[in-house]
Coordinates of C-alpha atoms in Angstrom, one line a residue:
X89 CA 81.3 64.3 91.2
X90 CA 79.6 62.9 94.8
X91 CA 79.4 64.4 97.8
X92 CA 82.5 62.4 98.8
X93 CA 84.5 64.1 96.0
X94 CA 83.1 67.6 97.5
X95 CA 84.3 66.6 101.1
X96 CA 88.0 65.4 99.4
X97 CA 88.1 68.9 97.2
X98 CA 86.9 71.5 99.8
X99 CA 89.3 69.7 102.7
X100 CA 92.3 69.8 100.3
X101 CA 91.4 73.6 99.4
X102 CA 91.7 74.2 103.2
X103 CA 94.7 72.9 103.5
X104 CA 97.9 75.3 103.4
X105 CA 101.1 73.0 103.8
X106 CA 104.6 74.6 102.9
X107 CA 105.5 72.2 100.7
X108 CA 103.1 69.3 99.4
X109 CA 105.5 66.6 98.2
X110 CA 104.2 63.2 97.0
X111 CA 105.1 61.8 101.1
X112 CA 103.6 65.2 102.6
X113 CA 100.3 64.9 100.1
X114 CA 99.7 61.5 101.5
X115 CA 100.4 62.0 105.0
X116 CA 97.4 65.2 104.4
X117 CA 95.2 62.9 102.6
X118 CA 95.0 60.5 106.2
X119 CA 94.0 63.4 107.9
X120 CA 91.4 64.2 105.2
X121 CA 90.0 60.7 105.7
X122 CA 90.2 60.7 109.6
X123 CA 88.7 64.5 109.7
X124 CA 85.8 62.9 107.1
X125 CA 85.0 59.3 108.0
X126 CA 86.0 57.7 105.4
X127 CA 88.9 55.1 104.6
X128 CA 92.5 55.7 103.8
X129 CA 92.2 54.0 100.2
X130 CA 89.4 55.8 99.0
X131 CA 90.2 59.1 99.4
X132 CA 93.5 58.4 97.9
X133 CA 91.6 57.4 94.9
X134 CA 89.0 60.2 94.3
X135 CA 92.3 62.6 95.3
X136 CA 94.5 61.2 92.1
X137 CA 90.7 61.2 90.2
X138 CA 90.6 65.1 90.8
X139 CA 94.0 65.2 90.1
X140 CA 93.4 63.9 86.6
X141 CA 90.6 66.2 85.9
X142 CA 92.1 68.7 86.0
X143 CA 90.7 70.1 88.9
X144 CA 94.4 70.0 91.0
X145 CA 96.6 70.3 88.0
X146 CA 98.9 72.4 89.4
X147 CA 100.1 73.8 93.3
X148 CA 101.6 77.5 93.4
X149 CA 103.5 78.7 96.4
X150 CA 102.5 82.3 97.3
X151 CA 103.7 84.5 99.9
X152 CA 101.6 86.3 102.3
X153 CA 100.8 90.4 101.0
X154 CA 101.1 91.3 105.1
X155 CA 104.7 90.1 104.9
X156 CA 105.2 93.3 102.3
X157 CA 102.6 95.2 104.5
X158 CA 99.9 94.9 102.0
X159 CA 96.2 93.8 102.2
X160 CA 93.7 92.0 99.7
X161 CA 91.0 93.1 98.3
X162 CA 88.0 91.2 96.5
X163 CA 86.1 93.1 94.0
X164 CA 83.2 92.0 92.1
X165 CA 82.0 93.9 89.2
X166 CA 79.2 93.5 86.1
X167 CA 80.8 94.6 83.2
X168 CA 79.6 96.8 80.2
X169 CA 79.3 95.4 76.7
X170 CA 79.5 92.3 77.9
X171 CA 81.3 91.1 74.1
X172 CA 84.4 93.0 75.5
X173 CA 85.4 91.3 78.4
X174 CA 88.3 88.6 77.3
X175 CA 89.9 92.5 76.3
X176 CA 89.1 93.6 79.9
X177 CA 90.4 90.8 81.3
X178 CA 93.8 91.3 79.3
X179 CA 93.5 94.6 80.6
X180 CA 93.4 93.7 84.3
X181 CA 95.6 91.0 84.3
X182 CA 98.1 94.4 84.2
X183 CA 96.9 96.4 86.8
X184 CA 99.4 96.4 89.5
X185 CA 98.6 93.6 92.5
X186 CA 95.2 91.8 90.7
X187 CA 96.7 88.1 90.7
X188 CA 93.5 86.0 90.3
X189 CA 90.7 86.7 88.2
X190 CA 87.1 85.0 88.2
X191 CA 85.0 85.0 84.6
X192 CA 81.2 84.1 85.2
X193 CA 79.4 83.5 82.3
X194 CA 77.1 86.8 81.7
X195 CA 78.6 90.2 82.7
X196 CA 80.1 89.1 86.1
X197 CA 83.8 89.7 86.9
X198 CA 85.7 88.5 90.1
X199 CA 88.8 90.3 90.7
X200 CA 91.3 89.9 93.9
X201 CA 94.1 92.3 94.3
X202 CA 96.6 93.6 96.5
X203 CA 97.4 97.2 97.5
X204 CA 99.4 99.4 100.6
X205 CA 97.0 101.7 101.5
X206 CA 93.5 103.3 101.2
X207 CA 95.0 105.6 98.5
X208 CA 96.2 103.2 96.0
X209 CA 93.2 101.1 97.1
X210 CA 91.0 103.9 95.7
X211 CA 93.3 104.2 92.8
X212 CA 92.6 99.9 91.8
X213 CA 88.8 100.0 92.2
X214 CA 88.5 103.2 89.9
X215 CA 90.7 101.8 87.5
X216 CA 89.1 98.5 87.6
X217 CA 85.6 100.4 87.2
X218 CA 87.0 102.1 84.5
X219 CA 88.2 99.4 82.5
X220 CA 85.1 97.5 83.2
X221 CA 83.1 100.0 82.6
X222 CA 81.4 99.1 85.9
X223 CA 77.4 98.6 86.4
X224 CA 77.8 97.3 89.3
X225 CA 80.6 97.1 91.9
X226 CA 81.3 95.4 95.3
X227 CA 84.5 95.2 97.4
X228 CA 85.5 93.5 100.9
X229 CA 88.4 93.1 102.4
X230 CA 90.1 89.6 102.9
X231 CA 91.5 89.5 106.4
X232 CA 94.9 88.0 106.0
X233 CA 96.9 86.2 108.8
X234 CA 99.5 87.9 110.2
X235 CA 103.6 87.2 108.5
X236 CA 105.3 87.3 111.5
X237 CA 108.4 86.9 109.6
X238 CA 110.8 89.6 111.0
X239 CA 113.1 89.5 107.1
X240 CA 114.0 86.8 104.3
X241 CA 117.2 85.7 104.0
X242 CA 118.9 84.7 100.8
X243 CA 118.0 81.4 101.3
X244 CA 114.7 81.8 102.2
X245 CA 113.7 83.7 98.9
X246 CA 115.9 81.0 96.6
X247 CA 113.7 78.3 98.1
X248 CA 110.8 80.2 97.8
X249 CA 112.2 81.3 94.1
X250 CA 112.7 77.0 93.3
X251 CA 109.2 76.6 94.5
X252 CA 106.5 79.1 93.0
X253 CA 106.2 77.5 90.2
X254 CA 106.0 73.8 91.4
X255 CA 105.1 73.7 95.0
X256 CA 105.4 69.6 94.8
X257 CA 108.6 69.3 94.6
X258 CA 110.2 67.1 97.1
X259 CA 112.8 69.1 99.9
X260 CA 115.5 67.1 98.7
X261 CA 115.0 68.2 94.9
X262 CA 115.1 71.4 95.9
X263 CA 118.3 71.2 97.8
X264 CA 119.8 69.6 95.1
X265 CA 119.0 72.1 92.9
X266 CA 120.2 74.7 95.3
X267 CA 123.1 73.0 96.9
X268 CA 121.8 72.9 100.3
X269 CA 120.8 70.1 102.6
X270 CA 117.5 68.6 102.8
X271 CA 117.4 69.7 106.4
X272 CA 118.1 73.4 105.8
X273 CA 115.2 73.6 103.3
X274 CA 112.5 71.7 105.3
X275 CA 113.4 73.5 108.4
X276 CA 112.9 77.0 106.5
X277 CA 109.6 75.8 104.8
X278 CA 108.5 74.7 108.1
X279 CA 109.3 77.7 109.7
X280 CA 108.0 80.6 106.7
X281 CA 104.8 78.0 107.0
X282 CA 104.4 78.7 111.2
X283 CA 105.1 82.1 110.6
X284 CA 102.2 82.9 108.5
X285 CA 104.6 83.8 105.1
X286 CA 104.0 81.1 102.7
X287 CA 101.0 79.4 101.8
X288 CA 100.4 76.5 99.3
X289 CA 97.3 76.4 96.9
X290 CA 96.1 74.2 94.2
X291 CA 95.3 75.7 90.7
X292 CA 91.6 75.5 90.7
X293 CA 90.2 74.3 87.4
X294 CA 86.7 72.9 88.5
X295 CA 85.0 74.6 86.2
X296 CA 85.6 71.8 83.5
X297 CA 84.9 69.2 85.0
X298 CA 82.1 66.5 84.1
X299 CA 79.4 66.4 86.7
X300 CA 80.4 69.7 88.4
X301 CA 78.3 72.4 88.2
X302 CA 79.6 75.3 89.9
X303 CA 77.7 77.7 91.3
X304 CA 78.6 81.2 93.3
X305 CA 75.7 82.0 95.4
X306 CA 76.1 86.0 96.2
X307 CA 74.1 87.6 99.5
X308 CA 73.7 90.7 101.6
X309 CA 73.0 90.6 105.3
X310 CA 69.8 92.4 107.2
X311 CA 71.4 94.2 110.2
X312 CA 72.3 92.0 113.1
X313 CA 71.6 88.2 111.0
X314 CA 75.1 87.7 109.9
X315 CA 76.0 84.5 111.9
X316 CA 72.7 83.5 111.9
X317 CA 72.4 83.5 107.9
X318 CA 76.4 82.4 107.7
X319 CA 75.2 79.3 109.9
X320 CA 72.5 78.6 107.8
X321 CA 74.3 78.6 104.5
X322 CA 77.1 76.0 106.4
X323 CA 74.3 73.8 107.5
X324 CA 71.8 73.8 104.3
X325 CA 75.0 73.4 101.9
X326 CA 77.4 70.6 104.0
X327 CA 77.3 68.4 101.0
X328 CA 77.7 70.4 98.1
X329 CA 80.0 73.6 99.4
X330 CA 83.7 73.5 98.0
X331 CA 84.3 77.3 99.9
X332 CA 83.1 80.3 101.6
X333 CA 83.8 83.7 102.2
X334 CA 82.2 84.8 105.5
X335 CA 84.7 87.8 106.1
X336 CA 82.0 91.0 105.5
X337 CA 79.7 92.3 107.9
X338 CA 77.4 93.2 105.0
X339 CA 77.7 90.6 102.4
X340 CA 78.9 86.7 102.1
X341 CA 79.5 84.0 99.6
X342 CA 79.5 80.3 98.8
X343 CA 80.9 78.4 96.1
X344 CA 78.5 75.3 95.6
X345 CA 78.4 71.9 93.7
X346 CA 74.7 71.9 91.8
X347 CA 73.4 68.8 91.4
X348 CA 71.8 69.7 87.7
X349 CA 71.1 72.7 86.0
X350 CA 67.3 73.3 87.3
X351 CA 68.4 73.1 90.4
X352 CA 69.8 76.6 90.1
X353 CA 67.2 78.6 90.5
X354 CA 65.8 76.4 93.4
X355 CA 69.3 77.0 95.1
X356 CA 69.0 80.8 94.6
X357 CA 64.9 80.8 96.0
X358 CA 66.0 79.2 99.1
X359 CA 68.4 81.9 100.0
X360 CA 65.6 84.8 99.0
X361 CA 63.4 82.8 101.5
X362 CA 65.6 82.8 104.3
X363 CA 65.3 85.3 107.1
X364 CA 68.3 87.5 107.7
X365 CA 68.9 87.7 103.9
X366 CA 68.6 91.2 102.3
X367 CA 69.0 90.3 98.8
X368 CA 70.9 86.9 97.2
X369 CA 72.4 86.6 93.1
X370 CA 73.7 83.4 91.4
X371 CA 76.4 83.4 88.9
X372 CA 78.1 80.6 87.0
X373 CA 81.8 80.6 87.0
X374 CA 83.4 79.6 83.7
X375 CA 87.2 80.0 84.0
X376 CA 89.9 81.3 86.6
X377 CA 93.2 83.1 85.8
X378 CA 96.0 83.3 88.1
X379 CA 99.2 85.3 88.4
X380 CA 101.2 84.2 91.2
X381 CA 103.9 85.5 89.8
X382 CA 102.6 88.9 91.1
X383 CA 103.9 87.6 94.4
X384 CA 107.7 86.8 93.0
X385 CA 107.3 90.9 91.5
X386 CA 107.1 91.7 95.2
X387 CA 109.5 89.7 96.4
X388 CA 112.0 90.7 93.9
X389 CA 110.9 94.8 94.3
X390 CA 111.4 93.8 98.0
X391 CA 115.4 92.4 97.7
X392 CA 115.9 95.4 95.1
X393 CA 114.8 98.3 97.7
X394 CA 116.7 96.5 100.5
X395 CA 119.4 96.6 98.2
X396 CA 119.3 99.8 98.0
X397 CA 118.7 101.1 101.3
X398 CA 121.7 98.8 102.1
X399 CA 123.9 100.3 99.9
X400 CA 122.7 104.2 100.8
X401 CA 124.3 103.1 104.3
X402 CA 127.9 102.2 102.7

């Protein structure tokens, strides 16, 4: 895996479309080319290379938590014995709203999850420190986009429904499948897309892959050198960064490419050299779990309590 392959991967992860067909996929990857210099043909190529990797086996089709006026939360823990965590993992994968799960190898655990309000907030970190047994524990809160979607209708949530599972498939399979016209379900995809409710990710499984050495490089902030540091990790890392999360005032991350194994610890002195950084970690991610079924649970709670409140008014 290049550079090239890096640019490809981290411009597809960016990219959110409502429903990535074989025609839409291709009409993306041109902008990917355009947006990194490089020609139509080859990016096509390393694209359907990744794809048979592994790396962008699948593409889910999640709904936004603020559309059910919930927020995410990313929570990183080290875990204690470190023998028990495929148990705590099995353990987790039931707590109510954790839909994605990141092992490192060691005793690191990456958990995002979803909750209403500061209470039950509370109520997920200490049961995810109790079931961890928790050394250590950090937790920021994603900022989220606002769902500007008002309500669902029946047809939105059967489309939805058709395509959690398999965000590829074409508009006009899914009206088939449906009975509805090609137009009706592009124009609602288009519109749940502009309105901030869907989004469209590809099942991550880089951590296989031949020549890929993923690395999570972990930092905290000195007060006041946030953008400057942020800036500096952007710049240093342009070749080798597949994603970021800049959204804390007191810590960041970066998922990077390594070129080989000793350069890990070179990656890791460079950040505890740079001004502006309080303290920096590496760990080695080795496999990711998602439940986007979490998000069809919502939206089926969601239809049963409107439901009901309809039917109190009857």
């Amino acid at each position: 895996m290049d550079a090239l392959d890096v640019k490809i991967l981290r411009a597809v992860i960016s990219e959110s479309r409502a429903s990535p067909s074989s025609a839409e996929v291709r009409l993306s990857l041109r902008a990917v080319a355009a947006r990194i210099g490089a020609d139509d043909m080859t990016v096509n190529y390393r694209y359907k290379r990744l794809q048979k990797s592994g790396a962008l086996s699948d593409w889910h089709l999640i709904l936004n938590p603020s559309f059910f006026g919930r927020s995410v939360l990313d929570v990183v823990v080290d875990v204690q014995p470190e023998s028990e965590k495929a148990d705590m993992i099995r353990k987790l994968k039931l707590v109510d709203g954790v839909f994605m799960i990141l092992n490192f190898f060691g005793r690191a655990l990456k958990i995002l999850t979803m909750y209403s309000s500061n209470e039950s907030r509370s109520r997920t970190v200490e049961l995810i420190s109790r079931i961890t047994n928790a050394e250590r524990i950090t937790q920021s809160r994603m900022p989220l986009p606002l769902s500007r979607t008002k309500l669902l209708t029946e047809t939105d949530v059967q489309i939805i429904e058709a395509l959690s599972k398999d965000a590829r498939k074409s508009s006009a399979l899914v009206a088939k499948e449906l009975g509805l016209s090609t137009r009706t379900v592009r124009n609602r995809t288009d519109r749940l897309r502009q309105e901030n409710t869907i989004f469209t990710f590809p099942s991550l499984n880089i951590y296989g892959i031949a020549g890929l050495i993923p690395v999570y490089l972990s930092y905290t902030y000195c007060n006041g050198a946030k953008s400057s540091v942020d800036r500096a990790m952007l710049t240093h890392f342009e070749s080798s960064y597949l994603w970021g999360g800049f959204y804390d005032l007191d810590r960041g991350f970066i998922m990077l490419d390594a070129p080989t194994m000793g350069d890990v610890p070179r990656i890791l002195e460079w950040a505890k050299s740079q001004p502006g950084i309080a303290s920096a970690r590496i760990d080695i991610p080795t496999e990711q779990f998602s439940y986007p079924e979490k998000f069809t649970e919502l939206l089926q709670l969601g239809n049963e309590e409107a439901a009901l409140q309809k039917n109190a008014f009857l």
